[in-house]
mmCIF file of C-alpha atoms in Angstrom:
data_model
loop_
_atom_site.group_PDB
_atom_site.id
_atom_site.type_symbol
_atom_site.label_atom_id
_atom_site.label_comp_id
_atom_site.label_asym_id
_atom_site.label_seq_id
_atom_site.Cartn_x
_atom_site.Cartn_y
_atom_site.Cartn_z
ATOM 1 C CA MET S 8 16.635 -26.233 17.679
ATOM 2 C CA ALA S 9 13.344 -27.264 16.296
ATOM 3 C CA LEU S 10 11.494 -26.055 19.557
ATOM 4 C CA VAL S 11 13.273 -22.637 18.921
ATOM 5 C CA ILE S 12 12.255 -22.284 15.455
ATOM 6 C CA GLY S 13 8.739 -23.327 16.243
ATOM 7 C CA VAL S 14 8.398 -20.799 19.075
ATOM 8 C CA VAL S 15 9.861 -17.910 16.721
ATOM 9 C CA LEU S 16 7.400 -18.861 13.861
ATOM 10 C CA THR S 17 4.675 -18.848 16.440
ATOM 11 C CA GLY S 18 5.514 -15.618 17.398
ATOM 12 C CA CYS S 19 5.982 -14.045 14.129
ATOM 13 C CA GLN S 20 2.495 -15.512 13.503
ATOM 14 C CA LYS S 21 0.990 -13.548 16.583
ATOM 15 C CA ALA S 22 2.442 -10.424 15.242
ATOM 16 C CA ASP S 23 1.236 -10.623 11.886
ATOM 17 C CA GLY S 24 -2.239 -11.417 12.940
ATOM 18 C CA PRO S 25 -5.412 -9.294 13.108
ATOM 19 C CA GLN S 26 -4.752 -7.741 16.330
ATOM 20 C CA PRO S 27 -1.409 -5.971 16.347
ATOM 21 C CA ALA S 28 0.076 -4.693 19.712
ATOM 22 C CA GLY S 29 -0.454 -1.347 21.045
ATOM 23 C CA THR S 30 -3.058 1.102 21.263
ATOM 24 C CA ILE S 31 -4.164 4.400 19.216
ATOM 25 C CA LYS S 32 -4.104 7.390 21.485
ATOM 26 C CA ILE S 33 -6.809 9.757 21.367
ATOM 27 C CA GLY S 34 -6.477 13.302 23.408
ATOM 28 C CA LEU S 35 -9.581 14.449 25.193
ATOM 29 C CA ALA S 36 -9.199 18.122 26.124
ATOM 30 C CA GLY S 37 -11.266 20.715 27.979
ATOM 31 C CA ALA S 38 -12.389 22.221 31.112
ATOM 32 C CA GLN S 39 -13.016 19.546 33.475
ATOM 33 C CA THR S 40 -12.857 21.597 36.818
ATOM 34 C CA GLY S 41 -13.709 25.346 37.808
ATOM 35 C CA SER S 42 -16.769 27.409 36.573
ATOM 36 C CA ASP S 43 -16.929 25.736 33.395
ATOM 37 C CA GLY S 44 -16.113 22.369 34.138
ATOM 38 C CA GLU S 45 -19.580 21.140 34.221
ATOM 39 C CA ILE S 46 -20.126 21.731 30.444
ATOM 40 C CA GLY S 47 -16.546 20.740 29.458
ATOM 41 C CA LEU S 48 -16.770 17.301 31.517
ATOM 42 C CA SER S 49 -20.014 16.473 29.901
ATOM 43 C CA MET S 50 -18.573 17.179 26.345
ATOM 44 C CA LEU S 51 -15.766 14.899 26.864
ATOM 45 C CA ASN S 52 -18.168 12.350 28.766
ATOM 46 C CA GLY S 53 -20.098 12.159 25.381
ATOM 47 C CA SER S 54 -16.974 11.502 23.539
ATOM 48 C CA LYS S 55 -15.893 8.717 25.818
ATOM 49 C CA VAL S 56 -19.262 6.896 25.247
ATOM 50 C CA ALA S 57 -18.659 6.923 21.391
ATOM 51 C CA ILE S 58 -14.994 5.663 22.268
ATOM 52 C CA ASP S 59 -16.143 2.780 24.401
ATOM 53 C CA GLU S 60 -18.524 1.705 21.687
ATOM 54 C CA TRP S 61 -15.735 1.394 19.205
ATOM 55 C CA ASN S 62 -13.470 -0.401 21.712
ATOM 56 C CA ALA S 63 -16.448 -2.878 22.171
ATOM 57 C CA LYS S 64 -16.388 -3.697 18.418
ATOM 58 C CA GLY S 65 -12.622 -4.160 18.441
ATOM 59 C CA GLY S 66 -11.250 -0.518 18.033
ATOM 60 C CA VAL S 67 -9.913 1.035 14.879
ATOM 61 C CA LEU S 68 -7.551 -0.227 12.695
ATOM 62 C CA GLY S 69 -7.307 -3.298 14.839
ATOM 63 C CA LYS S 70 -6.226 -1.707 17.687
ATOM 64 C CA LYS S 71 -7.922 -0.554 20.916
ATOM 65 C CA ILE S 72 -8.362 3.180 21.597
ATOM 66 C CA GLU S 73 -6.709 4.441 24.666
ATOM 67 C CA THR S 74 -7.783 7.869 25.812
ATOM 68 C CA VAL S 75 -5.726 10.491 27.502
ATOM 69 C CA ALA S 76 -7.880 13.250 29.217
ATOM 70 C CA GLN S 77 -6.367 16.591 30.197
ATOM 71 C CA ASP S 78 -8.038 19.474 31.796
ATOM 72 C CA ASP S 79 -7.159 22.789 30.614
ATOM 73 C CA GLU S 80 -9.099 24.633 33.249
ATOM 74 C CA ALA S 81 -10.449 26.921 30.869
ATOM 75 C CA SER S 82 -7.346 28.737 30.466
ATOM 76 C CA GLY S 83 -5.569 29.540 27.508
ATOM 77 C CA GLN S 84 -2.135 29.689 29.022
ATOM 78 C CA LYS S 85 -2.898 25.882 30.433
ATOM 79 C CA ALA S 86 -4.557 24.722 27.057
ATOM 80 C CA VAL S 87 -1.015 25.271 25.438
ATOM 81 C CA THR S 88 0.599 23.256 28.375
ATOM 82 C CA VAL S 89 -2.208 20.737 27.972
ATOM 83 C CA ALA S 90 -1.690 20.391 24.256
ATOM 84 C CA GLN S 91 1.913 19.757 24.510
ATOM 85 C CA THR S 92 1.441 17.320 27.258
ATOM 86 C CA LEU S 93 -0.815 15.280 24.949
ATOM 87 C CA VAL S 94 1.589 15.612 22.016
ATOM 88 C CA ASP S 95 4.463 14.341 24.164
ATOM 89 C CA ALA S 96 2.168 11.445 25.243
ATOM 90 C CA GLY S 97 1.938 10.217 21.782
ATOM 91 C CA ILE S 98 -1.949 10.898 20.742
ATOM 92 C CA ILE S 99 -2.625 10.975 16.982
ATOM 93 C CA ALA S 100 -5.755 13.251 17.259
ATOM 94 C CA VAL S 101 -7.334 15.286 20.050
ATOM 95 C CA ILE S 102 -11.067 15.752 20.803
ATOM 96 C CA GLY S 103 -11.438 19.272 22.244
ATOM 97 C CA HIS S 104 -11.007 22.070 23.689
ATOM 98 C CA PHE S 105 -14.181 23.482 24.655
ATOM 99 C CA ASN S 106 -13.640 27.266 25.279
ATOM 100 C CA SER S 107 -12.393 29.117 22.058
ATOM 101 C CA GLY S 108 -9.927 31.052 24.203
ATOM 102 C CA CYS S 109 -8.131 27.472 24.672
ATOM 103 C CA THR S 110 -8.855 25.774 21.579
ATOM 104 C CA ILE S 111 -7.037 28.681 19.447
ATOM 105 C CA PRO S 112 -3.880 28.782 21.065
ATOM 106 C CA ALA S 113 -3.622 24.985 21.470
ATOM 107 C CA SER S 114 -4.648 24.522 17.920
ATOM 108 C CA ARG S 115 -1.018 25.909 17.140
ATOM 109 C CA VAL S 116 0.541 23.145 18.907
ATOM 110 C CA TYR S 117 -1.596 20.344 17.339
ATOM 111 C CA ASN S 118 -0.941 22.026 14.081
ATOM 112 C CA ASP S 119 2.783 22.054 14.366
ATOM 113 C CA ALA S 120 2.815 18.494 15.123
ATOM 114 C CA LYS S 121 0.353 17.793 12.420
ATOM 115 C CA ILE S 122 -2.280 16.107 14.897
ATOM 116 C CA ILE S 123 -6.107 16.161 14.208
ATOM 117 C CA GLU S 124 -8.214 18.610 16.271
ATOM 118 C CA ILE S 125 -12.048 18.308 16.463
ATOM 119 C CA SER S 126 -13.781 21.085 18.687
ATOM 120 C CA PRO S 127 -17.248 19.917 19.849
ATOM 121 C CA GLY S 128 -17.848 23.461 21.462
ATOM 122 C CA SER S 129 -15.606 26.470 20.256
ATOM 123 C CA THR S 130 -17.362 28.868 18.001
ATOM 124 C CA ASN S 131 -15.198 31.486 17.761
ATOM 125 C CA PRO S 132 -14.288 31.981 13.859
ATOM 126 C CA GLN S 133 -10.743 32.723 14.429
ATOM 127 C CA TYR S 134 -10.267 28.962 15.023
ATOM 128 C CA THR S 135 -10.755 27.763 11.580
ATOM 129 C CA GLU S 136 -9.797 31.044 10.057
ATOM 130 C CA GLN S 137 -6.141 30.410 10.428
ATOM 131 C CA GLY S 138 -6.100 27.979 7.708
ATOM 132 C CA PHE S 139 -4.752 25.022 9.548
ATOM 133 C CA PRO S 140 -5.637 21.930 7.558
ATOM 134 C CA TYR S 141 -6.080 19.598 10.558
ATOM 135 C CA ALA S 142 -8.397 21.831 12.695
ATOM 136 C CA PHE S 143 -12.398 21.114 12.498
ATOM 137 C CA ARG S 144 -15.252 21.973 14.584
ATOM 138 C CA ILE S 145 -18.471 19.894 14.823
ATOM 139 C CA CYS S 146 -20.584 22.859 15.986
ATOM 140 C CA GLY S 147 -21.499 26.356 14.377
ATOM 141 C CA ARG S 148 -19.474 29.527 14.412
ATOM 142 C CA ASP S 149 -20.295 32.914 16.364
ATOM 143 C CA ASP S 150 -20.865 34.674 12.914
ATOM 144 C CA GLN S 151 -23.746 32.070 12.397
ATOM 145 C CA GLN S 152 -25.114 32.165 16.101
ATOM 146 C CA GLY S 153 -24.743 36.034 16.475
ATOM 147 C CA ALA S 154 -27.058 36.442 13.342
ATOM 148 C CA VAL S 155 -29.687 34.086 14.937
ATOM 149 C CA ILE S 156 -29.473 36.226 18.145
ATOM 150 C CA ALA S 157 -29.879 39.725 16.385
ATOM 151 C CA ALA S 158 -32.683 38.267 14.089
ATOM 152 C CA TYR S 159 -34.519 37.016 17.112
ATOM 153 C CA LEU S 160 -34.114 40.461 19.142
ATOM 154 C CA HIS S 161 -34.877 42.849 16.315
ATOM 155 C CA ASP S 162 -37.096 40.490 13.900
ATOM 156 C CA GLN S 163 -39.197 38.494 16.293
ATOM 157 C CA LEU S 164 -39.083 40.473 19.807
ATOM 158 C CA LYS S 165 -39.420 43.748 17.794
ATOM 159 C CA LEU S 166 -37.070 45.438 20.049
ATOM 160 C CA SER S 167 -34.869 48.621 18.690
ATOM 161 C CA LYS S 168 -32.569 49.145 21.911
ATOM 162 C CA ILE S 169 -30.319 46.653 23.388
ATOM 163 C CA ALA S 170 -27.537 46.547 26.002
ATOM 164 C CA ILE S 171 -24.689 44.175 25.659
ATOM 165 C CA LEU S 172 -22.230 42.556 28.373
ATOM 166 C CA ASP S 173 -19.514 40.205 27.811
ATOM 167 C CA ASP S 174 -16.757 38.638 29.759
ATOM 168 C CA LYS S 175 -13.806 39.848 27.735
ATOM 169 C CA THR S 176 -12.867 36.421 26.384
ATOM 170 C CA THR S 177 -12.084 35.284 23.122
ATOM 171 C CA TYR S 178 -15.384 33.716 23.070
ATOM 172 C CA GLY S 179 -17.750 36.121 24.955
ATOM 173 C CA GLU S 180 -16.464 39.292 23.596
ATOM 174 C CA GLY S 181 -16.082 37.873 19.918
ATOM 175 C CA LEU S 182 -19.751 36.618 19.764
ATOM 176 C CA ALA S 183 -21.094 39.993 21.691
ATOM 177 C CA LYS S 184 -19.510 42.051 18.987
ATOM 178 C CA VAL S 185 -21.129 39.792 16.122
ATOM 179 C CA VAL S 186 -24.499 40.580 18.002
ATOM 180 C CA GLU S 187 -23.666 44.136 18.255
ATOM 181 C CA ASN S 188 -22.684 44.711 14.533
ATOM 182 C CA LEU S 189 -25.624 42.590 12.868
ATOM 183 C CA PHE S 190 -28.208 44.303 15.247
ATOM 184 C CA LYS S 191 -27.115 47.894 14.143
ATOM 185 C CA ALA S 192 -27.172 46.664 10.512
ATOM 186 C CA LYS S 193 -30.713 45.679 10.987
ATOM 187 C CA GLY S 194 -31.414 49.301 12.237
ATOM 188 C CA GLY S 195 -31.410 48.720 15.870
ATOM 189 C CA GLU S 196 -29.483 50.727 18.516
ATOM 190 C CA VAL S 197 -27.023 49.146 21.067
ATOM 191 C CA VAL S 198 -27.195 51.726 23.755
ATOM 192 C CA MET S 199 -24.626 50.204 26.220
ATOM 193 C CA SER S 200 -21.805 47.702 25.732
ATOM 194 C CA GLN S 201 -19.455 46.651 28.352
ATOM 195 C CA GLY S 202 -16.649 44.045 29.108
ATOM 196 C CA ILE S 203 -16.209 42.414 32.627
ATOM 197 C CA ASP S 204 -13.596 40.687 34.266
ATOM 198 C CA LYS S 205 -14.428 36.508 33.981
ATOM 199 C CA ASN S 206 -14.187 36.420 37.793
ATOM 200 C CA ASP S 207 -16.562 39.110 38.586
ATOM 201 C CA HIS S 208 -20.171 38.229 39.824
ATOM 202 C CA ASP S 209 -21.088 41.558 41.314
ATOM 203 C CA PHE S 210 -22.866 43.109 38.449
ATOM 204 C CA ARG S 211 -24.603 46.059 40.469
ATOM 205 C CA ALA S 212 -22.536 48.873 38.868
ATOM 206 C CA ASN S 213 -23.306 47.586 35.257
ATOM 207 C CA ILE S 214 -26.989 47.090 35.893
ATOM 208 C CA ALA S 215 -27.124 50.806 37.466
ATOM 209 C CA VAL S 216 -25.705 52.035 33.888
ATOM 210 C CA LEU S 217 -27.993 49.471 32.150
ATOM 211 C CA LYS S 218 -31.397 51.128 34.104
ATOM 212 C CA GLY S 219 -30.639 54.536 32.681
ATOM 213 C CA SER S 220 -29.679 53.368 29.191
ATOM 214 C CA GLY S 221 -33.213 52.763 27.468
ATOM 215 C CA ALA S 222 -32.390 49.171 27.001
ATOM 216 C CA GLU S 223 -34.907 46.898 25.970
ATOM 217 C CA ALA S 224 -33.321 43.702 26.495
ATOM 218 C CA LEU S 225 -29.774 42.755 27.923
ATOM 219 C CA VAL S 226 -27.495 40.442 25.708
ATOM 220 C CA TRP S 227 -24.613 38.290 27.630
ATOM 221 C CA GLY S 228 -21.724 36.995 25.904
ATOM 222 C CA GLY S 229 -20.310 34.613 28.257
ATOM 223 C CA MET S 230 -20.355 31.337 30.269
ATOM 224 C CA TYR S 231 -23.401 30.313 32.698
ATOM 225 C CA GLY S 232 -20.885 30.751 35.721
ATOM 226 C CA GLN S 233 -21.466 34.143 35.415
ATOM 227 C CA GLY S 234 -24.413 34.499 33.217
ATOM 228 C CA GLY S 235 -26.858 32.878 35.986
ATOM 229 C CA PRO S 236 -25.879 35.258 38.660
ATOM 230 C CA LEU S 237 -26.148 37.961 36.355
ATOM 231 C CA CYS S 238 -29.744 37.219 35.404
ATOM 232 C CA VAL S 239 -30.645 36.826 39.141
ATOM 233 C CA GLN S 240 -29.212 40.282 39.896
ATOM 234 C CA LEU S 241 -30.860 41.860 36.951
ATOM 235 C CA ARG S 242 -34.266 40.585 38.013
ATOM 236 C CA GLU S 243 -33.509 41.846 41.635
ATOM 237 C CA ALA S 244 -33.150 45.106 40.287
ATOM 238 C CA GLY S 245 -36.584 44.922 38.889
ATOM 239 C CA LEU S 246 -35.656 44.353 35.236
ATOM 240 C CA THR S 247 -37.803 42.047 33.762
ATOM 241 C CA PHE S 248 -37.067 42.755 30.053
ATOM 242 C CA PRO S 249 -35.364 39.692 27.994
ATOM 243 C CA PHE S 250 -32.198 38.304 29.114
ATOM 244 C CA VAL S 251 -30.788 36.668 26.058
ATOM 245 C CA SER S 252 -27.316 34.701 25.955
ATOM 246 C CA ASP S 253 -25.389 32.263 23.850
ATOM 247 C CA ASP S 254 -24.594 28.733 24.112
ATOM 248 C CA GLY S 255 -22.397 29.472 27.160
ATOM 249 C CA CYS S 256 -25.191 29.347 28.849
ATOM 250 C CA GLN S 257 -26.855 26.118 27.699
ATOM 251 C CA ASP S 258 -26.410 24.365 30.819
ATOM 252 C CA GLN S 259 -28.658 23.040 33.473
ATOM 253 C CA LYS S 260 -26.448 24.778 36.154
ATOM 254 C CA PHE S 261 -27.572 27.948 34.674
ATOM 255 C CA VAL S 262 -31.131 27.132 34.932
ATOM 256 C CA ASP S 263 -30.971 26.061 38.571
ATOM 257 C CA THR S 264 -28.865 29.274 39.467
ATOM 258 C CA VAL S 265 -31.714 31.487 37.823
ATOM 259 C CA GLY S 266 -34.692 29.698 39.424
ATOM 260 C CA VAL S 267 -37.612 31.853 39.644
ATOM 261 C CA ASN S 268 -36.073 34.319 37.459
ATOM 262 C CA ALA S 269 -36.372 32.247 34.532
ATOM 263 C CA PRO S 270 -39.167 34.016 32.583
ATOM 264 C CA ASN S 271 -38.197 35.983 29.691
ATOM 265 C CA VAL S 272 -34.806 34.265 29.383
ATOM 266 C CA PHE S 273 -33.699 33.204 26.043
ATOM 267 C CA ILE S 274 -30.582 31.579 24.609
ATOM 268 C CA SER S 275 -29.125 30.584 21.502
ATOM 269 C CA PHE S 276 -28.064 26.874 20.539
ATOM 270 C CA GLY S 277 -28.178 24.208 18.094
ATOM 271 C CA ARG S 278 -31.361 22.092 17.840
ATOM 272 C CA ASP S 279 -32.476 19.531 20.569
ATOM 273 C CA TYR S 280 -31.302 16.286 19.511
ATOM 274 C CA SER S 281 -31.738 14.266 22.754
ATOM 275 C CA ASN S 282 -35.365 13.445 22.032
ATOM 276 C CA SER S 283 -34.566 12.258 18.517
ATOM 277 C CA PRO S 284 -34.584 8.558 17.424
ATOM 278 C CA GLU S 285 -31.116 8.601 16.555
ATOM 279 C CA ALA S 286 -29.926 9.881 19.986
ATOM 280 C CA GLN S 287 -31.770 7.354 21.904
ATOM 281 C CA GLY S 288 -28.978 4.597 22.163
ATOM 282 C CA PHE S 289 -26.413 7.189 23.143
ATOM 283 C CA VAL S 290 -28.658 8.937 26.006
ATOM 284 C CA LYS S 291 -29.050 5.502 27.717
ATOM 285 C CA LYS S 292 -25.530 4.434 27.411
ATOM 286 C CA TYR S 293 -24.448 7.989 29.130
ATOM 287 C CA LYS S 294 -27.046 7.627 31.624
ATOM 288 C CA ASP S 295 -26.235 4.256 32.313
ATOM 289 C CA THR S 296 -22.472 4.891 32.540
ATOM 290 C CA TYR S 297 -22.494 8.351 34.262
ATOM 291 C CA HIS S 298 -25.933 8.065 36.107
ATOM 292 C CA ARG S 299 -27.130 11.560 35.304
ATOM 293 C CA ASP S 300 -28.885 13.253 32.254
ATOM 294 C CA VAL S 301 -26.836 14.136 29.234
ATOM 295 C CA GLY S 302 -25.086 17.574 29.218
ATOM 296 C CA SER S 303 -25.976 20.064 26.338
ATOM 297 C CA TYR S 304 -22.462 19.129 24.692
ATOM 298 C CA SER S 305 -22.630 15.694 25.177
ATOM 299 C CA VAL S 306 -24.051 15.105 21.962
ATOM 300 C CA TYR S 307 -21.427 17.216 20.350
ATOM 301 C CA GLY S 308 -18.701 15.155 21.908
ATOM 302 C CA TYR S 309 -20.169 11.895 20.835
ATOM 303 C CA ASP S 310 -20.410 13.162 17.322
ATOM 304 C CA ALA S 311 -16.993 14.469 17.042
ATOM 305 C CA ALA S 312 -15.389 11.112 18.446
ATOM 306 C CA ASN S 313 -17.630 9.101 15.887
ATOM 307 C CA VAL S 314 -16.364 11.518 12.803
ATOM 308 C CA LEU S 315 -12.808 11.094 13.825
ATOM 309 C CA LEU S 316 -12.737 7.357 14.282
ATOM 310 C CA THR S 317 -14.904 6.816 11.044
ATOM 311 C CA ALA S 318 -12.393 9.091 9.149
ATOM 312 C CA ILE S 319 -9.527 7.032 10.707
ATOM 313 C CA ASP S 320 -11.201 3.584 9.707
ATOM 314 C CA LYS S 321 -11.986 4.804 6.032
ATOM 315 C CA ALA S 322 -8.451 6.292 5.558
ATOM 316 C CA GLN S 323 -6.847 2.904 7.107
ATOM 317 C CA SER S 324 -4.473 5.401 8.591
ATOM 318 C CA THR S 325 -3.845 7.566 11.625
ATOM 319 C CA ASP S 326 -1.716 10.130 9.134
ATOM 320 C CA ALA S 327 -3.175 13.474 9.618
ATOM 321 C CA GLU S 328 -3.721 14.456 6.127
ATOM 322 C CA LYS S 329 -5.008 11.458 5.052
ATOM 323 C CA VAL S 330 -7.527 11.442 7.809
ATOM 324 C CA ALA S 331 -8.240 15.453 7.240
ATOM 325 C CA ALA S 332 -8.903 14.467 3.579
ATOM 326 C CA VAL S 333 -11.360 11.869 4.529
ATOM 327 C CA ILE S 334 -13.264 14.435 6.815
ATOM 328 C CA LYS S 335 -13.360 16.957 4.266
ATOM 329 C CA GLY S 336 -14.376 14.695 1.633
ATOM 330 C CA GLN S 337 -17.178 13.127 2.639
ATOM 331 C CA ALA S 338 -20.495 13.144 4.633
ATOM 332 C CA PHE S 339 -21.260 11.511 8.113
ATOM 333 C CA ASP S 340 -24.227 10.295 9.502
ATOM 334 C CA THR S 341 -24.582 11.777 13.012
ATOM 335 C CA ILE S 342 -26.951 12.239 15.968
ATOM 336 C CA GLN S 343 -26.975 15.957 14.403
ATOM 337 C CA GLY S 344 -28.000 14.172 11.141
ATOM 338 C CA ASN S 345 -25.954 14.162 7.737
ATOM 339 C CA ILE S 346 -22.922 16.588 8.231
ATOM 340 C CA GLU S 347 -20.356 17.803 6.015
ATOM 341 C CA PHE S 348 -17.291 20.053 6.357
ATOM 342 C CA ASP S 349 -16.091 22.656 4.308
ATOM 343 C CA ALA S 350 -12.438 23.315 3.211
ATOM 344 C CA LYS S 351 -11.885 25.228 6.599
ATOM 345 C CA GLY S 352 -12.967 22.572 8.849
ATOM 346 C CA ASP S 353 -16.186 24.162 9.502
ATOM 347 C CA LEU S 354 -19.730 22.380 9.004
ATOM 348 C CA LYS S 355 -21.334 23.453 5.784
ATOM 349 C CA VAL S 356 -24.600 23.905 7.518
ATOM 350 C CA ALA S 357 -25.005 25.220 11.112
ATOM 351 C CA ASP S 358 -28.571 24.838 12.884
ATOM 352 C CA TYR S 359 -28.653 27.497 15.659
ATOM 353 C CA VAL S 360 -32.176 28.190 17.076
ATOM 354 C CA ILE S 361 -33.320 29.832 20.320
ATOM 355 C CA TRP S 362 -34.244 28.291 23.395
ATOM 356 C CA THR S 363 -36.098 29.476 26.601
ATOM 357 C CA VAL S 364 -36.607 28.011 30.377
ATOM 358 C CA LYS S 365 -39.848 26.091 30.900
ATOM 359 C CA ASP S 366 -40.575 24.058 33.929
ATOM 360 C CA GLY S 367 -37.084 24.056 35.358
ATOM 361 C CA LYS S 368 -35.540 22.943 32.089
ATOM 362 C CA LEU S 369 -33.969 24.312 28.886
ATOM 363 C CA GLN S 370 -36.275 23.643 25.996
ATOM 364 C CA GLU S 371 -36.199 24.710 22.221
ATOM 365 C CA LEU S 372 -38.646 26.956 21.209
ATOM 366 C CA PRO S 373 -40.854 25.528 18.859
ATOM 367 C CA SER S 374 -41.538 28.623 16.657
ATOM 368 C CA THR S 375 -38.112 28.979 15.902
ATOM 369 C CA PRO S 376 -37.544 29.132 12.027
#
């Protein structure tokens, strides 16, 4: 009897100790395969570096963090299935998705389940305009990004006529429309605006129309998988004017595809954090872990994970309402700097600038305001 009591007491002491049983499950969702897989995977790998760091110091709330990764293949329909799979798996929060066309439909599933979602890369305003209390993004919005593109075209390049092509997705078409409206508001003229299927890679018919349009630049709203071939075919057709795109082309694969056609290429994106002192520890760990350079969205994945886990730690809870209140109620020290979220879940300050391609790499233009 004494032995049994001793065993029971010992068991109770272990259960009440500083390391409770079980883990905290965090979902990682985004394109890991297909034409957008490179940029999506580098984003999720950035999140994993942060989570590994937290686990190395004991996890959060005394529990280790377990990641549950799902590939949405950049498909909105698949993203809804992925979201439900993650909810059924018992996650308490998700970092993702990447594509706006995936994040928006998936967010409805997470909201219904009262699960925090932080997207490192979805820029379409509709995501946070839905009024979901648990939805956040750690990047800017297309109405902010589009304003920078329109201003660069009109105010710095001094252009009066542009053409626009987009991939007809929630992201590409949405951003293209913002640029069109803001460029017109500045007195500029959009002489051509067309949408193409996101699987098309032959742009000769569009370029033929473009040649006779009088355009002084082409704006591409879409991802690098099509943006690279489009730029190459544009140059092959003899059009050397500015090719201007968005953060969907902010990937080394775009640069590698464009190759010698890189002159006069401009891309909107956040500032270059990779060389900042705050980023050096992360950059080294990323390279040591994955044996490759960080991707453009790796920093955003890393910051998203740190914001989420810091908020859980501050709230001393995984309850979505308590965690959301912390995220909206304080500033966070990140690689991007000191950031704050507004009531919608957007960053209070977004820092879009213009990049170009130089020496085979994407580089921020130093003259960008």
